[in-house]
């Protein structure tokens, strides 16, 4: 299930060829809603594996969002808990060291921000790629950090409903919309809770968090100590840390290097590091990805 952000050439053709369907979140057309409901119901009844983003859209500030209930409801409203097929949810948690549209997402939070022109978007994209080529030619080009995914335990709709909706016999088909949404909402929050628990902790998120919490510039040893303490704290909380190459020292340096290269972190001649004053919202975007784990 893909949002309308992808309905542009050539993404639309590519994503549709991979079997995706587009969800118009802001559409109030009853015919469209009924067709989408029927499509999702038929796919679920046939046992087709489906991928969806429970939050219903991209995070604007890096934090997890509340789940949307529409697709959950379409799957469950006609579910027969005594039938031969179960509905099983597989929680999947993603995190990235770099999100290419991070500045655009943050800008969307500014309600009065003027809309950028197509020329500005094209100029920015070209400038980005030319800068990357320049870094490659100078031998200073590095990949965009790490992307990591964790998979959680299976959540059976049949078992969950039997435990949490015993009064209905685990059957939602006879309930009105408000009653059904109350139960579906609790299931969706349990799925999101498992996703939140599984969010991978990556180097950039660690460095961003440590620098934002620092009262001022830190030398490398002080910063490394703060990051090490943060990692130890997260581990005691059961967080899933991803340590590239199994080397914590490398993880620290690769995260710091990316932020310095992006000019989100200022490095002084005395070997001190500090969050760039104008880039604190962007650093917060990456720190927010793991803030709930603390």
Short mmCIF file of N, CA, C and O in Angstrom, two decimals, residues 132-207:
data_model
loop_
_atom_site.label_atom_id
_atom_site.label_comp_id
_atom_site.label_asym_id
_atom_site.label_seq_id
_atom_site.Cartn_x
_atom_site.Cartn_y
_atom_site.Cartn_z
N UNK A 132 27.88 15.32 -5.18
CA UNK A 132 28.30 13.93 -4.93
C UNK A 132 29.39 13.50 -5.90
O UNK A 132 30.35 12.82 -5.52
N UNK A 133 29.24 13.92 -7.16
CA UNK A 133 30.28 13.59 -8.16
C UNK A 133 31.59 14.26 -7.79
O UNK A 133 32.67 13.67 -7.90
N UNK A 134 31.50 15.53 -7.31
CA UNK A 134 32.70 16.23 -6.89
C UNK A 134 33.40 15.53 -5.75
O UNK A 134 34.64 15.42 -5.73
N UNK A 135 32.63 15.02 -4.79
CA UNK A 135 33.22 14.28 -3.68
C UNK A 135 33.89 13.00 -4.17
O UNK A 135 34.97 12.62 -3.69
N UNK A 136 33.27 12.34 -5.14
CA UNK A 136 33.86 11.11 -5.69
C UNK A 136 35.20 11.40 -6.36
O UNK A 136 36.18 10.67 -6.17
N UNK A 137 35.23 12.48 -7.13
CA UNK A 137 36.46 12.81 -7.84
C UNK A 137 37.59 13.19 -6.88
O UNK A 137 38.78 12.98 -7.19
N UNK A 138 37.25 13.75 -5.74
CA UNK A 138 38.26 14.12 -4.75
C UNK A 138 38.56 13.01 -3.76
O UNK A 138 39.34 13.19 -2.84
N UNK A 139 37.91 11.85 -3.95
CA UNK A 139 38.14 10.72 -3.06
C UNK A 139 37.54 10.92 -1.68
O UNK A 139 37.98 10.29 -0.72
N UNK A 140 36.51 11.77 -1.57
CA UNK A 140 35.90 12.04 -0.27
C UNK A 140 34.43 11.60 -0.24
O UNK A 140 33.68 11.98 0.65
N UNK A 141 34.04 10.78 -1.21
CA UNK A 141 32.66 10.34 -1.27
C UNK A 141 32.48 9.08 -0.44
O UNK A 141 33.25 8.13 -0.55
N UNK A 142 31.47 9.10 0.40
CA UNK A 142 31.14 7.92 1.20
C UNK A 142 29.66 7.61 0.99
O UNK A 142 28.86 8.48 0.65
N UNK A 143 29.32 6.38 1.23
CA UNK A 143 27.92 6.00 1.09
C UNK A 143 27.08 6.71 2.15
O UNK A 143 27.60 7.28 3.09
N UNK A 144 25.77 6.64 1.98
CA UNK A 144 24.87 7.39 2.84
C UNK A 144 24.59 6.66 4.15
O UNK A 144 23.44 6.55 4.58
N UNK A 145 25.62 6.13 4.77
CA UNK A 145 25.43 5.47 6.05
C UNK A 145 24.74 4.13 5.90
O UNK A 145 24.87 3.45 4.88
N UNK A 146 23.99 3.77 6.90
CA UNK A 146 23.36 2.45 6.94
C UNK A 146 21.85 2.56 7.00
O UNK A 146 21.28 3.49 7.57
N UNK A 147 21.21 1.57 6.39
CA UNK A 147 19.78 1.36 6.54
C UNK A 147 19.63 -0.01 7.19
O UNK A 147 20.34 -0.95 6.83
N UNK A 148 18.73 -0.11 8.15
CA UNK A 148 18.61 -1.36 8.89
C UNK A 148 17.14 -1.71 9.07
O UNK A 148 16.29 -0.83 9.22
N UNK A 149 16.85 -3.00 9.08
CA UNK A 149 15.48 -3.49 9.27
C UNK A 149 15.49 -4.61 10.29
O UNK A 149 16.39 -5.46 10.29
N UNK A 150 14.50 -4.59 11.17
CA UNK A 150 14.29 -5.67 12.15
C UNK A 150 12.89 -6.23 11.98
O UNK A 150 11.94 -5.47 11.73
N UNK A 151 12.76 -7.53 12.13
CA UNK A 151 11.47 -8.19 12.04
C UNK A 151 11.07 -8.72 13.42
O UNK A 151 11.90 -9.30 14.12
N UNK A 152 9.82 -8.51 13.79
CA UNK A 152 9.35 -8.94 15.11
C UNK A 152 8.59 -10.24 15.06
O UNK A 152 8.42 -10.87 14.01
N UNK A 153 8.09 -10.65 16.21
CA UNK A 153 7.31 -11.87 16.30
C UNK A 153 5.94 -11.72 15.65
O UNK A 153 5.39 -10.62 15.57
N UNK A 154 5.39 -12.82 15.20
CA UNK A 154 4.10 -12.80 14.52
C UNK A 154 2.97 -12.48 15.50
O UNK A 154 2.97 -12.94 16.64
N UNK A 155 2.02 -11.69 15.02
CA UNK A 155 0.84 -11.35 15.82
C UNK A 155 -0.37 -11.92 15.10
O UNK A 155 -0.77 -11.43 14.04
N UNK A 156 -0.94 -12.96 15.66
CA UNK A 156 -2.11 -13.62 15.06
C UNK A 156 -3.38 -12.85 15.41
O UNK A 156 -3.66 -12.62 16.59
N UNK A 157 -4.14 -12.48 14.39
CA UNK A 157 -5.41 -11.78 14.64
C UNK A 157 -6.37 -12.69 15.39
O UNK A 157 -7.08 -12.24 16.30
N UNK A 158 -6.38 -13.96 15.05
CA UNK A 158 -7.29 -14.91 15.72
C UNK A 158 -6.97 -15.00 17.21
O UNK A 158 -7.86 -14.90 18.06
N UNK A 159 -5.68 -15.16 17.54
CA UNK A 159 -5.29 -15.28 18.95
C UNK A 159 -5.49 -13.97 19.69
O UNK A 159 -5.94 -13.96 20.85
N UNK A 160 -5.15 -12.85 19.04
CA UNK A 160 -5.28 -11.55 19.70
C UNK A 160 -6.74 -11.25 20.01
O UNK A 160 -7.07 -10.81 21.12
N UNK A 161 -7.62 -11.50 19.05
CA UNK A 161 -9.04 -11.21 19.26
C UNK A 161 -9.64 -12.13 20.32
O UNK A 161 -10.48 -11.71 21.13
N UNK A 162 -9.19 -13.38 20.36
CA UNK A 162 -9.69 -14.31 21.38
C UNK A 162 -9.31 -13.84 22.78
O UNK A 162 -10.05 -14.04 23.74
N UNK A 163 -8.16 -13.18 22.88
CA UNK A 163 -7.67 -12.74 24.19
C UNK A 163 -8.21 -11.37 24.58
O UNK A 163 -8.53 -11.13 25.75
N UNK A 164 -8.31 -10.46 23.60
CA UNK A 164 -8.66 -9.07 23.91
C UNK A 164 -10.08 -8.68 23.53
O UNK A 164 -10.52 -7.57 23.86
N UNK A 165 -10.78 -9.54 22.82
CA UNK A 165 -12.17 -9.25 22.46
C UNK A 165 -13.02 -10.47 22.73
O UNK A 165 -13.88 -10.86 21.92
N UNK A 166 -12.80 -11.08 23.90
CA UNK A 166 -13.49 -12.32 24.24
C UNK A 166 -15.00 -12.11 24.33
O UNK A 166 -15.78 -13.03 24.06
N UNK A 167 -15.42 -10.90 24.71
CA UNK A 167 -16.85 -10.63 24.86
C UNK A 167 -17.61 -10.78 23.54
O UNK A 167 -18.80 -11.07 23.53
N UNK A 168 -16.90 -10.60 22.44
CA UNK A 168 -17.52 -10.74 21.11
C UNK A 168 -17.24 -12.11 20.51
O UNK A 168 -17.61 -12.35 19.35
N UNK A 169 -16.54 -12.96 21.25
CA UNK A 169 -16.15 -14.25 20.69
C UNK A 169 -15.04 -14.10 19.68
O UNK A 169 -14.81 -15.01 18.87
N UNK A 170 -14.35 -12.95 19.71
CA UNK A 170 -13.28 -12.70 18.74
C UNK A 170 -13.80 -12.40 17.35
O UNK A 170 -13.04 -12.38 16.39
N UNK A 171 -15.09 -12.13 17.23
CA UNK A 171 -15.72 -11.90 15.93
C UNK A 171 -16.20 -10.45 15.86
O UNK A 171 -17.04 -10.01 16.65
N UNK A 172 -15.68 -9.69 14.90
CA UNK A 172 -16.02 -8.26 14.78
C UNK A 172 -17.15 -8.01 13.80
O UNK A 172 -17.60 -6.88 13.64
N UNK A 173 -17.64 -9.04 13.16
CA UNK A 173 -18.57 -8.84 12.05
C UNK A 173 -19.93 -8.29 12.49
O UNK A 173 -20.62 -7.64 11.71
N UNK A 174 -20.32 -8.53 13.74
CA UNK A 174 -21.62 -8.05 14.19
C UNK A 174 -21.57 -6.70 14.89
O UNK A 174 -22.62 -6.23 15.37
N UNK A 175 -20.42 -6.08 14.92
CA UNK A 175 -20.27 -4.82 15.65
C UNK A 175 -20.50 -3.63 14.73
O UNK A 175 -20.25 -3.70 13.52
N UNK A 176 -20.93 -2.50 15.32
CA UNK A 176 -21.01 -1.29 14.51
C UNK A 176 -19.62 -0.67 14.38
O UNK A 176 -18.66 -1.15 15.01
N UNK A 177 -19.52 0.39 13.60
CA UNK A 177 -18.20 0.95 13.28
C UNK A 177 -17.45 1.42 14.52
O UNK A 177 -16.25 1.15 14.67
N UNK A 178 -18.13 2.12 15.42
CA UNK A 178 -17.46 2.64 16.61
C UNK A 178 -16.93 1.52 17.49
O UNK A 178 -15.80 1.58 18.00
N UNK A 179 -17.74 0.50 17.70
CA UNK A 179 -17.30 -0.64 18.52
C UNK A 179 -16.14 -1.37 17.88
O UNK A 179 -15.18 -1.75 18.54
N UNK A 180 -16.23 -1.53 16.57
CA UNK A 180 -15.17 -2.25 15.83
C UNK A 180 -13.87 -1.46 15.86
O UNK A 180 -12.79 -2.02 16.09
N UNK A 181 -13.96 -0.14 15.65
CA UNK A 181 -12.76 0.68 15.63
C UNK A 181 -12.07 0.72 16.99
O UNK A 181 -10.85 0.84 17.06
N UNK A 182 -12.85 0.62 18.06
CA UNK A 182 -12.24 0.61 19.39
C UNK A 182 -11.33 -0.62 19.55
O UNK A 182 -10.22 -0.52 20.07
N UNK A 183 -11.79 -1.77 19.07
CA UNK A 183 -11.01 -3.00 19.18
C UNK A 183 -9.86 -2.99 18.16
O UNK A 183 -8.71 -3.32 18.49
N UNK A 184 -10.16 -2.59 16.93
CA UNK A 184 -9.13 -2.54 15.89
C UNK A 184 -8.02 -1.56 16.29
O UNK A 184 -6.83 -1.81 16.05
N UNK A 185 -8.40 -0.46 16.93
CA UNK A 185 -7.42 0.52 17.37
C UNK A 185 -6.46 -0.06 18.39
O UNK A 185 -5.25 0.22 18.36
N UNK A 186 -6.97 -0.88 19.31
CA UNK A 186 -6.09 -1.50 20.31
C UNK A 186 -5.13 -2.49 19.65
O UNK A 186 -3.95 -2.57 20.02
N UNK A 187 -5.62 -3.24 18.66
CA UNK A 187 -4.73 -4.15 17.94
C UNK A 187 -3.66 -3.37 17.18
O UNK A 187 -2.47 -3.73 17.22
N UNK A 188 -4.06 -2.29 16.50
CA UNK A 188 -3.10 -1.48 15.74
C UNK A 188 -2.04 -0.89 16.67
O UNK A 188 -0.85 -0.84 16.31
N UNK A 189 -2.43 -0.46 17.86
CA UNK A 189 -1.46 0.09 18.81
C UNK A 189 -0.51 -0.98 19.33
O UNK A 189 0.67 -0.71 19.58
N UNK A 190 -1.00 -2.21 19.47
CA UNK A 190 -0.10 -3.30 19.87
C UNK A 190 0.91 -3.60 18.77
O UNK A 190 2.08 -3.86 19.05
N UNK A 191 0.45 -3.56 17.52
CA UNK A 191 1.38 -3.78 16.39
C UNK A 191 2.42 -2.66 16.36
O UNK A 191 3.63 -2.91 16.22
N UNK A 192 1.97 -1.40 16.52
CA UNK A 192 2.90 -0.28 16.53
C UNK A 192 3.85 -0.34 17.72
O UNK A 192 5.02 0.06 17.62
N UNK A 193 3.36 -0.84 18.85
CA UNK A 193 4.23 -0.98 20.01
C UNK A 193 5.37 -1.94 19.75
O UNK A 193 6.52 -1.71 20.17
N UNK A 194 5.07 -3.03 19.05
CA UNK A 194 6.12 -3.99 18.70
C UNK A 194 7.09 -3.39 17.69
O UNK A 194 8.30 -3.58 17.79
N UNK A 195 6.58 -2.62 16.74
CA UNK A 195 7.44 -1.94 15.78
C UNK A 195 8.36 -0.96 16.50
O UNK A 195 9.57 -0.89 16.23
N UNK A 196 7.80 -0.18 17.43
CA UNK A 196 8.60 0.79 18.19
C UNK A 196 9.73 0.10 18.94
O UNK A 196 10.86 0.60 18.99
N UNK A 197 9.43 -1.04 19.53
CA UNK A 197 10.45 -1.78 20.29
C UNK A 197 11.59 -2.25 19.41
O UNK A 197 12.73 -2.37 19.84
N UNK A 198 11.28 -2.48 18.13
CA UNK A 198 12.26 -3.08 17.21
C UNK A 198 13.07 -2.07 16.41
O UNK A 198 13.97 -2.46 15.67
N UNK A 199 12.75 -0.78 16.52
CA UNK A 199 13.44 0.22 15.70
C UNK A 199 14.96 0.11 15.90
O UNK A 199 15.45 0.20 17.03
N UNK A 200 15.72 -0.09 14.81
CA UNK A 200 17.17 -0.23 14.96
C UNK A 200 17.82 1.09 15.37
O UNK A 200 17.43 2.15 14.89
N UNK A 201 18.78 1.02 16.27
CA UNK A 201 19.55 2.20 16.69
C UNK A 201 20.80 2.25 15.83
O UNK A 201 21.65 1.37 15.90
N UNK A 202 20.92 3.30 15.01
CA UNK A 202 22.02 3.42 14.06
C UNK A 202 23.00 4.51 14.50
O UNK A 202 22.68 5.35 15.35
N UNK A 203 24.21 4.51 13.93
CA UNK A 203 25.25 5.47 14.36
C UNK A 203 24.83 6.93 14.34
O UNK A 203 25.11 7.67 15.28
N UNK A 204 24.16 7.37 13.27
CA UNK A 204 23.80 8.79 13.17
C UNK A 204 22.83 9.19 14.27
O UNK A 204 22.94 10.27 14.87
N UNK A 205 21.87 8.32 14.58
CA UNK A 205 20.93 8.62 15.65
C UNK A 205 21.64 8.76 17.00
O UNK A 205 21.30 9.62 17.82
N UNK A 206 22.64 7.92 17.23
CA UNK A 206 23.39 7.97 18.49
C UNK A 206 24.18 9.28 18.60
O UNK A 206 24.13 9.96 19.64
N UNK A 207 24.91 9.63 17.55
CA UNK A 207 25.73 10.84 17.58
C UNK A 207 24.85 12.07 17.70
O UNK A 207 25.15 13.00 18.47
#
